[in-house]
Tab-separated table of C-alpha atoms in Angstrom:
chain	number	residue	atom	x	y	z
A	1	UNK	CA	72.761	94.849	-60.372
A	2	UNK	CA	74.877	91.609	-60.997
A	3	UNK	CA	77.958	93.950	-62.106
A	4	UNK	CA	77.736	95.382	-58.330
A	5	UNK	CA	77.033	92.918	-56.745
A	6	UNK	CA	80.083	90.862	-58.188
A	7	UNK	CA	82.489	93.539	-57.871
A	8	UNK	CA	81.742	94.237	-54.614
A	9	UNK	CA	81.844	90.800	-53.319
A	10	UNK	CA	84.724	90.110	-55.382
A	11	UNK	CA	86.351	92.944	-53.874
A	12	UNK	CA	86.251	91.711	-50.238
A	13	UNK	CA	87.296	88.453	-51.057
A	14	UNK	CA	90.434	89.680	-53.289
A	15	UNK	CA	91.435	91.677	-50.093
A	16	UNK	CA	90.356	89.537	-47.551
A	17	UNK	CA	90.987	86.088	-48.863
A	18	UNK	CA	93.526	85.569	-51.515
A	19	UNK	CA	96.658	86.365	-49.313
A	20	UNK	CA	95.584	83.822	-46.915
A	21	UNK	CA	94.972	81.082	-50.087
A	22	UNK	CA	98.298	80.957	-51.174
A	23	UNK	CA	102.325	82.714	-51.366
A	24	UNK	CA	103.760	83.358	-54.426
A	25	UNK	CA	107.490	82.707	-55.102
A	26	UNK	CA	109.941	85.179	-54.205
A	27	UNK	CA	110.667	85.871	-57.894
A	28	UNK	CA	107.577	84.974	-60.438
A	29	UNK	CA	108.526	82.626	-62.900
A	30	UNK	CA	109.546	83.556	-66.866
A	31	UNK	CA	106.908	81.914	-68.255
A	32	UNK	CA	103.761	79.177	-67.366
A	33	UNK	CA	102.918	76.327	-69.132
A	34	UNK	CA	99.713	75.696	-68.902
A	35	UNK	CA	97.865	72.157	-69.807
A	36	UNK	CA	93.708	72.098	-71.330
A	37	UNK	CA	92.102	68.651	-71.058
A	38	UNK	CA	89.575	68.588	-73.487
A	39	UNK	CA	86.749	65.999	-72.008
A	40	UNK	CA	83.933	63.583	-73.628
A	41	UNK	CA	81.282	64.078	-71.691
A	42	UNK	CA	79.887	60.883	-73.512
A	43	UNK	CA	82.812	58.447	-72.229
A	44	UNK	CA	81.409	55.653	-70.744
A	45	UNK	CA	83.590	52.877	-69.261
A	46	UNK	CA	82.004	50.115	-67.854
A	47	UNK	CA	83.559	50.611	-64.183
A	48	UNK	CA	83.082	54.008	-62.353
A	49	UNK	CA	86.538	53.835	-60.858
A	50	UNK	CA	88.163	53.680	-64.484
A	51	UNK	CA	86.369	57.284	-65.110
A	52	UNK	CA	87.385	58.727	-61.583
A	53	UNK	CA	91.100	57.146	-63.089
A	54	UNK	CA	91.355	58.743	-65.533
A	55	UNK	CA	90.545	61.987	-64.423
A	56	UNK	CA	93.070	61.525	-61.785
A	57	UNK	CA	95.992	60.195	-64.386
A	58	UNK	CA	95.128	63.096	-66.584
A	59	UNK	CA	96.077	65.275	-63.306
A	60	UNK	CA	99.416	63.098	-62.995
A	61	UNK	CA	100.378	63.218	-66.199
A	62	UNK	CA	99.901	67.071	-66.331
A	63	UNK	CA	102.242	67.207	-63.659
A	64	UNK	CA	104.879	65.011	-65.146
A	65	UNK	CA	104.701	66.615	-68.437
A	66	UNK	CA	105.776	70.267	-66.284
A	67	UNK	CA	102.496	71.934	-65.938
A	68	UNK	CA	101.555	74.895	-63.815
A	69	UNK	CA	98.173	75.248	-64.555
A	70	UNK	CA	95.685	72.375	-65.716
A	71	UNK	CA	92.059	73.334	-66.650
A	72	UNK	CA	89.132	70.829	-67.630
A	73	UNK	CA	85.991	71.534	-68.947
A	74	UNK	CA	82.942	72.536	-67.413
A	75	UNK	CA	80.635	70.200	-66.556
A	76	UNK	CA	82.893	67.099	-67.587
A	77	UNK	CA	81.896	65.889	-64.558
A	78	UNK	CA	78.136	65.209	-65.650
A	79	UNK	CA	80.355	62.218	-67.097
A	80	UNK	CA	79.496	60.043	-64.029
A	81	UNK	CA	75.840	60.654	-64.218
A	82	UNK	CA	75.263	57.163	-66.129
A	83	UNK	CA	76.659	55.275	-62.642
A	84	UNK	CA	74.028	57.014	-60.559
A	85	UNK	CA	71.344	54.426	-58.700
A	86	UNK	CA	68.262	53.900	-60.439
A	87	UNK	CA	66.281	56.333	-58.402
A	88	UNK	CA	68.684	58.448	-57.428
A	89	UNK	CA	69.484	62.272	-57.871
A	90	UNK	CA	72.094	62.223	-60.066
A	91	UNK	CA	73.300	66.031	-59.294
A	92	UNK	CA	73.464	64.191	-55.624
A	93	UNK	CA	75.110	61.214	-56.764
A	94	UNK	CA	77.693	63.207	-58.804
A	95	UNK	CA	78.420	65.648	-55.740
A	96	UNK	CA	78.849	62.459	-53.598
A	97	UNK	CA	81.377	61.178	-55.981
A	98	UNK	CA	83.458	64.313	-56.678
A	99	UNK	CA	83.763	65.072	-53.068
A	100	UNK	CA	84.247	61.566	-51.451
A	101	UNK	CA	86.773	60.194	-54.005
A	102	UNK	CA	88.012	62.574	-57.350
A	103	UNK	CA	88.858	65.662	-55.258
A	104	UNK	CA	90.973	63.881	-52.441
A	105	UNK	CA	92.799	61.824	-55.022
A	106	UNK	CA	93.808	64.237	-57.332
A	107	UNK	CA	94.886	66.219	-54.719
A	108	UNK	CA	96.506	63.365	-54.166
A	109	UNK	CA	98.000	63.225	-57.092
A	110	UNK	CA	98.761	66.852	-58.565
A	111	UNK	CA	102.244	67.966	-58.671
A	112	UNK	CA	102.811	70.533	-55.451
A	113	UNK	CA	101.781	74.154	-56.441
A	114	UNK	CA	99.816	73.514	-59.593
A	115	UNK	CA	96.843	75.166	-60.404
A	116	UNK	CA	94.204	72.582	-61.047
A	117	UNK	CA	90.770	73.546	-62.655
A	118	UNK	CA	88.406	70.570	-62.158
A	119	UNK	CA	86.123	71.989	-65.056
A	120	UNK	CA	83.023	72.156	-62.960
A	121	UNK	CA	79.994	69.394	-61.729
A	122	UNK	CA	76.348	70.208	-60.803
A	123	UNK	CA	76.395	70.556	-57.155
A	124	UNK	CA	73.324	69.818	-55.057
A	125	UNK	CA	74.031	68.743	-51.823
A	126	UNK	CA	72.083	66.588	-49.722
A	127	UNK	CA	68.226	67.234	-49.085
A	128	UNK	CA	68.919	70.296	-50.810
A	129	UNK	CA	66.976	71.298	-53.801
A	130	UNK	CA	69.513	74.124	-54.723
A	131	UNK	CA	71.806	72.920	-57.139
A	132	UNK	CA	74.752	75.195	-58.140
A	133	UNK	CA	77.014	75.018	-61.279
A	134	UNK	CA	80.522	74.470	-59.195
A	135	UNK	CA	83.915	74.722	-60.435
A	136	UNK	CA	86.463	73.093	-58.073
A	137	UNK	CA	89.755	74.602	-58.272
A	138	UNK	CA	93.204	72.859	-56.383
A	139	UNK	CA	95.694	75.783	-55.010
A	140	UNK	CA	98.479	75.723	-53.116
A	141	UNK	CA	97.060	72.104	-52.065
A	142	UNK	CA	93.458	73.115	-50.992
A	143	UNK	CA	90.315	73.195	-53.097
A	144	UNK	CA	88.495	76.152	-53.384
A	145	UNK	CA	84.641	76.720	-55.034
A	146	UNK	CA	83.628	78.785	-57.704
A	147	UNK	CA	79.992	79.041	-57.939
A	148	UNK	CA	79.492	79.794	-61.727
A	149	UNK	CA	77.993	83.603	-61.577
A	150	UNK	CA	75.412	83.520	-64.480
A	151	UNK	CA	73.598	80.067	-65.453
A	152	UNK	CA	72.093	80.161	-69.224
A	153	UNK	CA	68.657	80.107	-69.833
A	154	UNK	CA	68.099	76.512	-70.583
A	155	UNK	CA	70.521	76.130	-67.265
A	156	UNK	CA	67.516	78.296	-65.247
A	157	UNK	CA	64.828	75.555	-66.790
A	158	UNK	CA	66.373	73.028	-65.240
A	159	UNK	CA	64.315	70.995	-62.621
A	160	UNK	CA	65.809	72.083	-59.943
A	161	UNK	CA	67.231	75.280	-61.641
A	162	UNK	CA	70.929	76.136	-61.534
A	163	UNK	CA	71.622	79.026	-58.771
A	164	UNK	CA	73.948	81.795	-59.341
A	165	UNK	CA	76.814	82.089	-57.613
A	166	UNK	CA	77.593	84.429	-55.169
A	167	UNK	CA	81.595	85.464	-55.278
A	168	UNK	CA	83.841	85.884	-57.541
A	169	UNK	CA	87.056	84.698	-55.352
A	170	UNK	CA	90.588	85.759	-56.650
A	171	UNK	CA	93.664	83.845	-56.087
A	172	UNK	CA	97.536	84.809	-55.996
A	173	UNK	CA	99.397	82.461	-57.879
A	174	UNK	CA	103.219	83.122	-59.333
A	175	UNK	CA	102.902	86.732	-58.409
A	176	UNK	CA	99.907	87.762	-59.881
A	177	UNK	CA	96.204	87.307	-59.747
A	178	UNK	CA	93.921	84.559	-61.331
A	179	UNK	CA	90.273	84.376	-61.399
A	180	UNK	CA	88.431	81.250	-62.554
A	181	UNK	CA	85.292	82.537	-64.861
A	182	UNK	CA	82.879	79.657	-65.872
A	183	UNK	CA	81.231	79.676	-69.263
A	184	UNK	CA	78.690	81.952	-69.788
A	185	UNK	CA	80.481	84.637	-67.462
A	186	UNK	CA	83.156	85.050	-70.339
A	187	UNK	CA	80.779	86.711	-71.873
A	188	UNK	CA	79.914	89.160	-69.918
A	189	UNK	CA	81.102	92.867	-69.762
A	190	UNK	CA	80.015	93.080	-66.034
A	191	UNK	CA	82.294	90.633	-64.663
A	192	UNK	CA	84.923	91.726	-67.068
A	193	UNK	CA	84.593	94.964	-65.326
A	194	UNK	CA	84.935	93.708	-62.250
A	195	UNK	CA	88.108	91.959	-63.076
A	196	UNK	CA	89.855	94.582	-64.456
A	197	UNK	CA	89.543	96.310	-61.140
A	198	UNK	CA	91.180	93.717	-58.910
A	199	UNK	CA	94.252	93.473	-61.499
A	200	UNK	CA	93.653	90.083	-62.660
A	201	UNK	CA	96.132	88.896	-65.023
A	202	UNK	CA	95.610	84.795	-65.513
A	203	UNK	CA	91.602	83.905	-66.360
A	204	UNK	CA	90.623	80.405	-66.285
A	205	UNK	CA	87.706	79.156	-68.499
A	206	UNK	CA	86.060	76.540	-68.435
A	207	UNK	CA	83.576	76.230	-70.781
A	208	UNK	CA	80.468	74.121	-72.642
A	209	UNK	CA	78.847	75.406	-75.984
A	210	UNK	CA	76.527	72.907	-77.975
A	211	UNK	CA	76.869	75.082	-81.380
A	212	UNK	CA	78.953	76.977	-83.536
A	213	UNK	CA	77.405	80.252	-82.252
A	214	UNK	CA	78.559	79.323	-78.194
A	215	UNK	CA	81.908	78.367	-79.417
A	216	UNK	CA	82.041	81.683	-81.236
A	217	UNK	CA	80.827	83.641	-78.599
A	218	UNK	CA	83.188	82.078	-75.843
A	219	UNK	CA	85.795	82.341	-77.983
A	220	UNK	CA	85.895	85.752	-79.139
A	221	UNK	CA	84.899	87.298	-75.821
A	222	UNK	CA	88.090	85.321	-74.058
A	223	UNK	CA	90.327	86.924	-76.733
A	224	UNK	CA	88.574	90.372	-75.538
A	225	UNK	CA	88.996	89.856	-72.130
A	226	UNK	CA	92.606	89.201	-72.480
A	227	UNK	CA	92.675	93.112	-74.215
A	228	UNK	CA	90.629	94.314	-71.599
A	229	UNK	CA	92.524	92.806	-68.603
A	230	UNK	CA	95.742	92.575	-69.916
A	231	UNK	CA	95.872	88.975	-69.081
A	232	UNK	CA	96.449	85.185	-70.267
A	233	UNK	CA	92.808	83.884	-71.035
A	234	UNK	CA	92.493	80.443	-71.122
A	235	UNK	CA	89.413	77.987	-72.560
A	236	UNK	CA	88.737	74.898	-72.417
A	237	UNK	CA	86.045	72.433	-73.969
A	238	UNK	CA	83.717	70.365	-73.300
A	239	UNK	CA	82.985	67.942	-76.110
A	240	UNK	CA	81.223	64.401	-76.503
A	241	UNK	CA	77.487	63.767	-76.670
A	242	UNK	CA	74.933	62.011	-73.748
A	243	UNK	CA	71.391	61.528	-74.141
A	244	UNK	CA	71.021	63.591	-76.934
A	245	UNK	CA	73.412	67.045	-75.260
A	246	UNK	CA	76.037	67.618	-77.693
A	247	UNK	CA	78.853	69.303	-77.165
A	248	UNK	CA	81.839	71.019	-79.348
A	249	UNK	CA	84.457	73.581	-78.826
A	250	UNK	CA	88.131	74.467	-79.410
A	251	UNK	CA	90.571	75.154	-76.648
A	252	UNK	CA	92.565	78.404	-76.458
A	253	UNK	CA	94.924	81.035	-75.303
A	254	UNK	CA	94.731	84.681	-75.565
A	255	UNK	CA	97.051	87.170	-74.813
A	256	UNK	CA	96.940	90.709	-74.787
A	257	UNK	CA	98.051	92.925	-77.413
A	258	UNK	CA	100.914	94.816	-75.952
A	259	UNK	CA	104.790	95.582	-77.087
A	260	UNK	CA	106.735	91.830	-76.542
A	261	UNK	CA	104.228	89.557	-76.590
A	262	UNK	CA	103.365	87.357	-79.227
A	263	UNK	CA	99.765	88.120	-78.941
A	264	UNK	CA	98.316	85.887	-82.126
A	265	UNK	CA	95.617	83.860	-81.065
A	266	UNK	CA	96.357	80.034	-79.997
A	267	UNK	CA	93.661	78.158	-80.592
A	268	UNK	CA	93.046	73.850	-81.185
A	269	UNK	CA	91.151	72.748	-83.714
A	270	UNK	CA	87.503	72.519	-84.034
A	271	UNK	CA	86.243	69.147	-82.046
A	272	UNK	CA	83.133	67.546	-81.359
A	273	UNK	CA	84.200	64.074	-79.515
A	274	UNK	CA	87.306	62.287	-77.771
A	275	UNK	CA	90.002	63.369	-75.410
A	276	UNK	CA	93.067	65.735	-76.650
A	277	UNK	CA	95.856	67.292	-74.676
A	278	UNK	CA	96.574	71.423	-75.416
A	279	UNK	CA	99.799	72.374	-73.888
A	280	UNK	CA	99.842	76.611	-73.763
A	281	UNK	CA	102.895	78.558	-72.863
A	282	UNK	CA	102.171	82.107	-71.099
A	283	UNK	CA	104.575	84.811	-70.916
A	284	UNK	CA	104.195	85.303	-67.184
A	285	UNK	CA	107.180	87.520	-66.605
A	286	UNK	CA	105.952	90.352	-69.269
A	287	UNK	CA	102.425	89.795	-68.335
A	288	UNK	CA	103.312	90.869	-65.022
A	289	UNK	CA	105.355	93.706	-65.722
A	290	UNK	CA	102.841	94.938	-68.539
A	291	UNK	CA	101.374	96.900	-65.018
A	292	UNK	CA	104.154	99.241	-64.750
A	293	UNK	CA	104.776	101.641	-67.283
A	294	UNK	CA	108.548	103.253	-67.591
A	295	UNK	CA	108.273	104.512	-70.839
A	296	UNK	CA	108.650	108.227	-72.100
A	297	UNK	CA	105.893	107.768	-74.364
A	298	UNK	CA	103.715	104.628	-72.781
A	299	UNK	CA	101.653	102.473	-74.700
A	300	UNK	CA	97.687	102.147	-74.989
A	301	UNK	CA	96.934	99.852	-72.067
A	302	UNK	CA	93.270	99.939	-71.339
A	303	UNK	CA	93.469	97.586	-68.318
A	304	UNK	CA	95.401	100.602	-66.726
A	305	UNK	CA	93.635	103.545	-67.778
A	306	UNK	CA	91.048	105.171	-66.086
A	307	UNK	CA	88.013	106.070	-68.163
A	308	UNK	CA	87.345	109.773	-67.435
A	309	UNK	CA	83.119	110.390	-66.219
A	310	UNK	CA	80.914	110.800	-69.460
A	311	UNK	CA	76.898	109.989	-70.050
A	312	UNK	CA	75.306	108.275	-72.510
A	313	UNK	CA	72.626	110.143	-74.473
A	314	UNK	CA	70.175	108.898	-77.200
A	315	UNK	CA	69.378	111.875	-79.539
């Protein structure tokens, strides 16, 4: 039912919302570089402000540096959980934060008409005991929400459990389509499928794996979506440890595996703690083009053929 339910939500939104979101340049750029913060969740300065600017100078410097797309981690945000009142909520207090004072100022501070990925924070507003797993991303100068669609198990333990999300928005950026795809949702065939059907051609993932095993599985399903979709998939990690929640990853890029692009894997090293920097160049130009097909004898493209009706039978 989640596979419906996504693609047909996703579907109204793609042709409802995204024109309205942003407009693409006349002529789509040649290529996009895009920028992967890589975030210790563990960090610990001993003001709040010098976390919120850092986060913010990361955003600056992205911009300096030529960036079209920057991406942080998910859940990097749980990094201001240590300032929260004795007492207090801290999903609450971090929502407070994010939405008072990180999101206006790097707004603030973003270079016009990047794509910013704030990784994602617990969201629970207040008096509410829903709490939702919310990726915050900047485009064309406003911040949209993307609930993430399916919480892990030890996310559905929580007290209060993490809520699904309920759309899957799309946005038009450069001339094409991105989709920002939390985690866990990498992963998943049924949100795959509903990608492929809206055309989506940049995916943005953030992403948080304690183990070898969830940095495996994140990062061999983004190099299959990007064969599937025909897209630029990118990753990026959370690392760091607090209270005893460790996390490790690699960032990434993925490409898909079609005539003119340089489709080997990019991918950072394996890292467990600190800060690092992964600059990515995508091929936007050929990415985009790779959905017309000229050619006397065309290429395998999966994300543009139509899989003819069949059943599946166990004998």
């Amino acid at each position: 039912m989640l596979g419906s339910r996504v693609e047909i939500i996703s579907f109204f939104l793609a042709l409802a919302a995204v024109p309205a979101f942003c407009t693409a340049p006349a002529e789509p750029p040649q290529t996009l570089l895009a920028r992967v913060v890589s975030w210790d969740v563990g960090w610990r300065p001993d003001a709040r402000k010098e976390w919120v600017d850092r986060v913010v100078g990361e955003v600056r410097d992205a911009g300096k540096d030529g960036a079209d797309v920057v991406v942080f981690p998910e859940l990097f945000a749980w990094g201001l959980g240590p300032y929260a009142p004795p007492g207090s909520k801290p999903a609450q207090f971090i929502t407070e934060v994010m939405e008072a004072d990180v999101l206006p100022r790097v707004a603030q501070a973003a270079k016009p008409g990047t794509f910013v990925v704030l990784g994602s924070y617990p969201h629970q507003a207040p008096g509410s005991r829903e709490t939702f797993n919310r990726a915050p991303a900047l485009v064309d100068g406003r911040w949209r929400f993307i609930d993430k669609l399916d919480p892990t198990p030890a996310e559905l333990d929580e007290d209060p459990p993490i809520k699904p999300g309920y759309a899957l928005p799309l946005f038009r950026f450069r001339g094409g389509v991105a989709a920002v795809v939390v985690c866990f949702s990498l992963e998943k065939p049924e949100i795959a499928l509903a990608l492929k059907k809206r055309g989506v051609q940049l995916v943005l993932g953030p992403s948080a794996t304690e183990d070898e095993n969830g940095v495996a599985r994140v990062l061999r399903s983004a190099s299959a979506r990007a064969v599937e979709l025909g897209a630029a998939v990118i990753v990026a990690p959370l690392l760091g440890e607090q209270d005893g929640w460790k996390n490790t990853g690699a960032s990434a890029l993925y490409l898909p595996a079609q005539k003119g692009i340089d489709h080997a894997p990019r991918e950072s090293v394996r890292r467990s703690s600190g800060f690092a920097r992964d600059d990515y160049r995508i091929p936007w130009s050929r990415l985009l083009e790779l959905r017309t097909q000229t050619e006397t004898k065309p290429e395998p493209r999966p994300f543009l053929a139509r899989t003819p009706p069949f059943q599946v039978e166990i004998d």
